[in-house]
Amino acid sequence: MPNFDLSALALAAVCPGNEILYDDKGMPSVMVKIPKQTYAQLGIGSSTATHPAFIINGTEVDAIWISKYQNIAKNGRAYSLPGQDPQASINFDTANNYCNAKGVGWHLMTRAEIAMIALWCKKNGFLPYGNNNYGKDSRESNYKAIPTSYDAERTARVATGTGPLTWSHDKSPSGIWDLNGNVWEWSGGIRLVYGELQILANNNAADNAHSQLAASTEWRAIKGSDGSYLIPDGSGTTAGSIKLDYVSPSWKWVAGTLGSKVDESRTYTLESTAYDSNAIGADALLMLQLLGLVKYDSTSGAYEGDCIYANNGAAERSFYSGGGWTSSANAGVFALSGGSPRTDVGAHIGFRSAFVVLPPA
């Protein structure tokens, strides 16, 4: 009689679209496989070009596996498991290290990956709900998940995957849970330096051979005129690079000098975030849209109030995504915050790992 993977069989009975992946210590995580996506499949034009989340080390990969659940941490490693209190009070570098520790191909979920999923959700007509209002979604009237922590006697974090199907990215049992609210999730491969947008090329942040330390030479600015990569000058003043300005009443992506550069976190909706059409060329704009930093749908309310928090006056600000249990309508799969340093910790900040079969560097 052949041997059976009983865990995989049990999972398949409940979530047939999911897989159990084991790290190099043989420990399991429940993962959702996302096949390679083109711009057209994500609703951005008709191009069959591949979304940058699936381009690593200059080579396209066929799929990425995203943690089904916000992660917990055990013995310095990240795990995606149901019914758990998600790890919180963790800074960017520790979250990144916990993901990398699982072995080759494991990594902290990147901005390219979360943006790709957000675009997929929008293309398919549904932006997931979640715990963004003390245990429930701001659009829901009942508490529907299992509390794991409390905030002034109200529900704060909830156990992973215990919300209703509306909290799944595709409204199915096999979806990715809690991309809206519960805890913010650190995002790899993106930062602001004095308001200058810097990324790791394509999705190279999925390969931990590419350092994401503050002093890493892998960071690249983006040229506003054509979207090409630039070596940043370290002061956020790289000539022609894309920067985040504030032009009342909203954020605006520009390629010149910032008009309002302030060392504090400010908040505006993605829907209201603009760009300088005289300085941001078509290819650069497309890059911003593929990273979920500029809207591509001008329909009023298309992004359901998802917000961008940012600080464009500090030396380095890292990003997290999704929102927390108090974020209310500001939370969502497109919501992101670039207002905090990589050292930030808090009961509202967690993370999520991902996996990819890496092509050669």
mmCIF file with all atom_site columns, C-alpha atoms in Angstrom, residues 227-322:
data_model
loop_
_atom_site.group_PDB
_atom_site.id
_atom_site.type_symbol
_atom_site.label_atom_id
_atom_site.label_alt_id
_atom_site.label_comp_id
_atom_site.label_asym_id
_atom_site.label_entity_id
_atom_site.label_seq_id
_atom_site.pdbx_PDB_ins_code
_atom_site.Cartn_x
_atom_site.Cartn_y
_atom_site.Cartn_z
_atom_site.occupancy
_atom_site.B_iso_or_equiv
_atom_site.pdbx_formal_charge
_atom_site.auth_seq_id
_atom_site.auth_comp_id
_atom_site.auth_asym_id
_atom_site.auth_atom_id
_atom_site.pdbx_PDB_model_num
ATOM 1  C CA . GLY A 1 227 ? 11.025  54.037 -15.846 1.00 0.00 ? 227 GLY A CA 1
ATOM 2  C CA . SER A 1 228 ? 14.643  52.877 -16.032 1.00 0.00 ? 228 SER A CA 1
ATOM 3  C CA . TYR A 1 229 ? 16.614  52.184 -12.871 1.00 0.00 ? 229 TYR A CA 1
ATOM 4  C CA . LEU A 1 230 ? 18.993  54.744 -11.376 1.00 0.00 ? 230 LEU A CA 1
ATOM 5  C CA . ILE A 1 231 ? 21.708  54.395 -8.757  1.00 0.00 ? 231 ILE A CA 1
ATOM 6  C CA . PRO A 1 232 ? 20.397  56.615 -5.939  1.00 0.00 ? 232 PRO A CA 1
ATOM 7  C CA . ASP A 1 233 ? 22.535  59.402 -4.538  1.00 0.00 ? 233 ASP A CA 1
ATOM 8  C CA . GLY A 1 234 ? 21.596  58.562 -0.923  1.00 0.00 ? 234 GLY A CA 1
ATOM 9  C CA . SER A 1 235 ? 20.028  61.939 -0.247  1.00 0.00 ? 235 SER A CA 1
ATOM 10 C CA . GLY A 1 236 ? 16.740  61.394 -2.061  1.00 0.00 ? 236 GLY A CA 1
ATOM 11 C CA . THR A 1 237 ? 17.765  63.925 -4.671  1.00 0.00 ? 237 THR A CA 1
ATOM 12 C CA . THR A 1 238 ? 18.799  61.665 -7.562  1.00 0.00 ? 238 THR A CA 1
ATOM 13 C CA . ALA A 1 239 ? 18.343  63.679 -10.744 1.00 0.00 ? 239 ALA A CA 1
ATOM 14 C CA . GLY A 1 240 ? 15.117  62.799 -12.528 1.00 0.00 ? 240 GLY A CA 1
ATOM 15 C CA . SER A 1 241 ? 14.048  60.116 -10.050 1.00 0.00 ? 241 SER A CA 1
ATOM 16 C CA . ILE A 1 242 ? 10.436  59.522 -8.972  1.00 0.00 ? 242 ILE A CA 1
ATOM 17 C CA . LYS A 1 243 ? 9.604   61.096 -5.615  1.00 0.00 ? 243 LYS A CA 1
ATOM 18 C CA . LEU A 1 244 ? 6.483   61.453 -3.517  1.00 0.00 ? 244 LEU A CA 1
ATOM 19 C CA . ASP A 1 245 ? 5.360   65.020 -3.036  1.00 0.00 ? 245 ASP A CA 1
ATOM 20 C CA . TYR A 1 246 ? 2.374   66.488 -1.269  1.00 0.00 ? 246 TYR A CA 1
ATOM 21 C CA . VAL A 1 247 ? 0.335   68.863 -3.396  1.00 0.00 ? 247 VAL A CA 1
ATOM 22 C CA . SER A 1 248 ? -2.851  69.834 -1.604  1.00 0.00 ? 248 SER A CA 1
ATOM 23 C CA . PRO A 1 249 ? -5.062  67.946 -1.159  1.00 0.00 ? 249 PRO A CA 1
ATOM 24 C CA . SER A 1 250 ? -3.242  64.704 -1.999  1.00 0.00 ? 250 SER A CA 1
ATOM 25 C CA . TRP A 1 251 ? -0.012  62.818 -2.699  1.00 0.00 ? 251 TRP A CA 1
ATOM 26 C CA . LYS A 1 252 ? 1.586   63.382 -6.083  1.00 0.00 ? 252 LYS A CA 1
ATOM 27 C CA . TRP A 1 253 ? 4.381   61.411 -7.758  1.00 0.00 ? 253 TRP A CA 1
ATOM 28 C CA . VAL A 1 254 ? 6.874   63.820 -9.326  1.00 0.00 ? 254 VAL A CA 1
ATOM 29 C CA . ALA A 1 255 ? 10.374  63.736 -10.782 1.00 0.00 ? 255 ALA A CA 1
ATOM 30 C CA . GLY A 1 256 ? 11.624  67.103 -9.608  1.00 0.00 ? 256 GLY A CA 1
ATOM 31 C CA . THR A 1 257 ? 12.099  68.941 -6.341  1.00 0.00 ? 257 THR A CA 1
ATOM 32 C CA . LEU A 1 258 ? 9.586   68.274 -3.585  1.00 0.00 ? 258 LEU A CA 1
ATOM 33 C CA . GLY A 1 259 ? 7.347   71.171 -2.688  1.00 0.00 ? 259 GLY A CA 1
ATOM 34 C CA . SER A 1 260 ? 6.272   69.778 0.678   1.00 0.00 ? 260 SER A CA 1
ATOM 35 C CA . LYS A 1 261 ? 8.885   67.612 2.383   1.00 0.00 ? 261 LYS A CA 1
ATOM 36 C CA . VAL A 1 262 ? 7.885   66.865 5.975   1.00 0.00 ? 262 VAL A CA 1
ATOM 37 C CA . ASP A 1 263 ? 9.255   64.390 8.516   1.00 0.00 ? 263 ASP A CA 1
ATOM 38 C CA . GLU A 1 264 ? 5.890   63.067 9.630   1.00 0.00 ? 264 GLU A CA 1
ATOM 39 C CA . SER A 1 265 ? 3.388   60.486 8.428   1.00 0.00 ? 265 SER A CA 1
ATOM 40 C CA . ARG A 1 266 ? 0.576   61.918 6.315   1.00 0.00 ? 266 ARG A CA 1
ATOM 41 C CA . THR A 1 267 ? -2.389  60.061 4.845   1.00 0.00 ? 267 THR A CA 1
ATOM 42 C CA . TYR A 1 268 ? -4.327  60.329 1.605   1.00 0.00 ? 268 TYR A CA 1
ATOM 43 C CA . THR A 1 269 ? -6.292  57.879 -0.465  1.00 0.00 ? 269 THR A CA 1
ATOM 44 C CA . LEU A 1 270 ? -4.856  55.946 -3.375  1.00 0.00 ? 270 LEU A CA 1
ATOM 45 C CA . GLU A 1 271 ? -7.757  57.225 -5.434  1.00 0.00 ? 271 GLU A CA 1
ATOM 46 C CA . SER A 1 272 ? -6.658  60.842 -4.876  1.00 0.00 ? 272 SER A CA 1
ATOM 47 C CA . THR A 1 273 ? -2.946  60.180 -5.457  1.00 0.00 ? 273 THR A CA 1
ATOM 48 C CA . ALA A 1 274 ? -1.846  61.931 -8.634  1.00 0.00 ? 274 ALA A CA 1
ATOM 49 C CA . TYR A 1 275 ? 1.264   62.081 -10.827 1.00 0.00 ? 275 TYR A CA 1
ATOM 50 C CA . ASP A 1 276 ? 3.030   64.777 -12.826 1.00 0.00 ? 276 ASP A CA 1
ATOM 51 C CA . SER A 1 277 ? 2.127   63.900 -16.398 1.00 0.00 ? 277 SER A CA 1
ATOM 52 C CA . ASN A 1 278 ? 4.843   66.229 -17.681 1.00 0.00 ? 278 ASN A CA 1
ATOM 53 C CA . ALA A 1 279 ? 7.598   64.392 -15.796 1.00 0.00 ? 279 ALA A CA 1
ATOM 54 C CA . ILE A 1 280 ? 6.334   60.822 -15.412 1.00 0.00 ? 280 ILE A CA 1
ATOM 55 C CA . GLY A 1 281 ? 6.483   59.013 -18.741 1.00 0.00 ? 281 GLY A CA 1
ATOM 56 C CA . ALA A 1 282 ? 4.286   56.128 -19.835 1.00 0.00 ? 282 ALA A CA 1
ATOM 57 C CA . ASP A 1 283 ? 6.701   53.369 -18.791 1.00 0.00 ? 283 ASP A CA 1
ATOM 58 C CA . ALA A 1 284 ? 7.316   54.918 -15.376 1.00 0.00 ? 284 ALA A CA 1
ATOM 59 C CA . LEU A 1 285 ? 3.585   55.380 -14.839 1.00 0.00 ? 285 LEU A CA 1
ATOM 60 C CA . LEU A 1 286 ? 3.007   51.746 -15.734 1.00 0.00 ? 286 LEU A CA 1
ATOM 61 C CA . MET A 1 287 ? 5.593   50.710 -13.155 1.00 0.00 ? 287 MET A CA 1
ATOM 62 C CA . LEU A 1 288 ? 3.819   52.760 -10.485 1.00 0.00 ? 288 LEU A CA 1
ATOM 63 C CA . GLN A 1 289 ? 0.495   51.198 -11.420 1.00 0.00 ? 289 GLN A CA 1
ATOM 64 C CA . LEU A 1 290 ? 1.913   47.671 -11.385 1.00 0.00 ? 290 LEU A CA 1
ATOM 65 C CA . LEU A 1 291 ? 3.152   48.352 -7.848  1.00 0.00 ? 291 LEU A CA 1
ATOM 66 C CA . GLY A 1 292 ? -0.258  49.665 -6.806  1.00 0.00 ? 292 GLY A CA 1
ATOM 67 C CA . LEU A 1 293 ? 1.075   53.162 -6.166  1.00 0.00 ? 293 LEU A CA 1
ATOM 68 C CA . VAL A 1 294 ? -1.092  54.976 -8.732  1.00 0.00 ? 294 VAL A CA 1
ATOM 69 C CA . LYS A 1 295 ? -4.652  54.180 -9.707  1.00 0.00 ? 295 LYS A CA 1
ATOM 70 C CA . TYR A 1 296 ? -5.446  52.948 -13.194 1.00 0.00 ? 296 TYR A CA 1
ATOM 71 C CA . ASP A 1 297 ? -9.218  52.970 -12.699 1.00 0.00 ? 297 ASP A CA 1
ATOM 72 C CA . SER A 1 298 ? -10.642 56.486 -12.409 1.00 0.00 ? 298 SER A CA 1
ATOM 73 C CA . THR A 1 299 ? -14.108 55.334 -11.382 1.00 0.00 ? 299 THR A CA 1
ATOM 74 C CA . SER A 1 300 ? -15.167 57.096 -8.195  1.00 0.00 ? 300 SER A CA 1
ATOM 75 C CA . GLY A 1 301 ? -14.825 54.737 -5.244  1.00 0.00 ? 301 GLY A CA 1
ATOM 76 C CA . ALA A 1 302 ? -12.953 52.121 -7.260  1.00 0.00 ? 302 ALA A CA 1
ATOM 77 C CA . TYR A 1 303 ? -10.403 51.610 -4.475  1.00 0.00 ? 303 TYR A CA 1
ATOM 78 C CA . GLU A 1 304 ? -12.941 51.719 -1.627  1.00 0.00 ? 304 GLU A CA 1
ATOM 79 C CA . GLY A 1 305 ? -10.987 54.305 0.388   1.00 0.00 ? 305 GLY A CA 1
ATOM 80 C CA . ASP A 1 306 ? -7.681  52.400 0.626   1.00 0.00 ? 306 ASP A CA 1
ATOM 81 C CA . CYS A 1 307 ? -5.054  54.871 1.820   1.00 0.00 ? 307 CYS A CA 1
ATOM 82 C CA . ILE A 1 308 ? -1.385  55.643 1.388   1.00 0.00 ? 308 ILE A CA 1
ATOM 83 C CA . TYR A 1 309 ? 0.421   56.708 4.571   1.00 0.00 ? 309 TYR A CA 1
ATOM 84 C CA . ALA A 1 310 ? 3.882   58.135 3.916   1.00 0.00 ? 310 ALA A CA 1
ATOM 85 C CA . ASN A 1 311 ? 6.704   60.221 5.330   1.00 0.00 ? 311 ASN A CA 1
ATOM 86 C CA . ASN A 1 312 ? 8.678   62.045 2.635   1.00 0.00 ? 312 ASN A CA 1
ATOM 87 C CA . GLY A 1 313 ? 11.026  63.895 4.962   1.00 0.00 ? 313 GLY A CA 1
ATOM 88 C CA . ALA A 1 314 ? 12.909  61.062 6.712   1.00 0.00 ? 314 ALA A CA 1
ATOM 89 C CA . ALA A 1 315 ? 16.142  59.325 5.748   1.00 0.00 ? 315 ALA A CA 1
ATOM 90 C CA . GLU A 1 316 ? 14.503  55.924 5.233   1.00 0.00 ? 316 GLU A CA 1
ATOM 91 C CA . ARG A 1 317 ? 10.962  54.731 5.593   1.00 0.00 ? 317 ARG A CA 1
ATOM 92 C CA . SER A 1 318 ? 9.976   51.096 4.992   1.00 0.00 ? 318 SER A CA 1
ATOM 93 C CA . PHE A 1 319 ? 6.535   49.921 3.918   1.00 0.00 ? 319 PHE A CA 1
ATOM 94 C CA . TYR A 1 320 ? 3.836   47.693 5.277   1.00 0.00 ? 320 TYR A CA 1
ATOM 95 C CA . SER A 1 321 ? 0.517   46.825 3.673   1.00 0.00 ? 321 SER A CA 1
ATOM 96 C CA . GLY A 1 322 ? -3.138  46.055 4.314   1.00 0.00 ? 322 GLY A CA 1
#
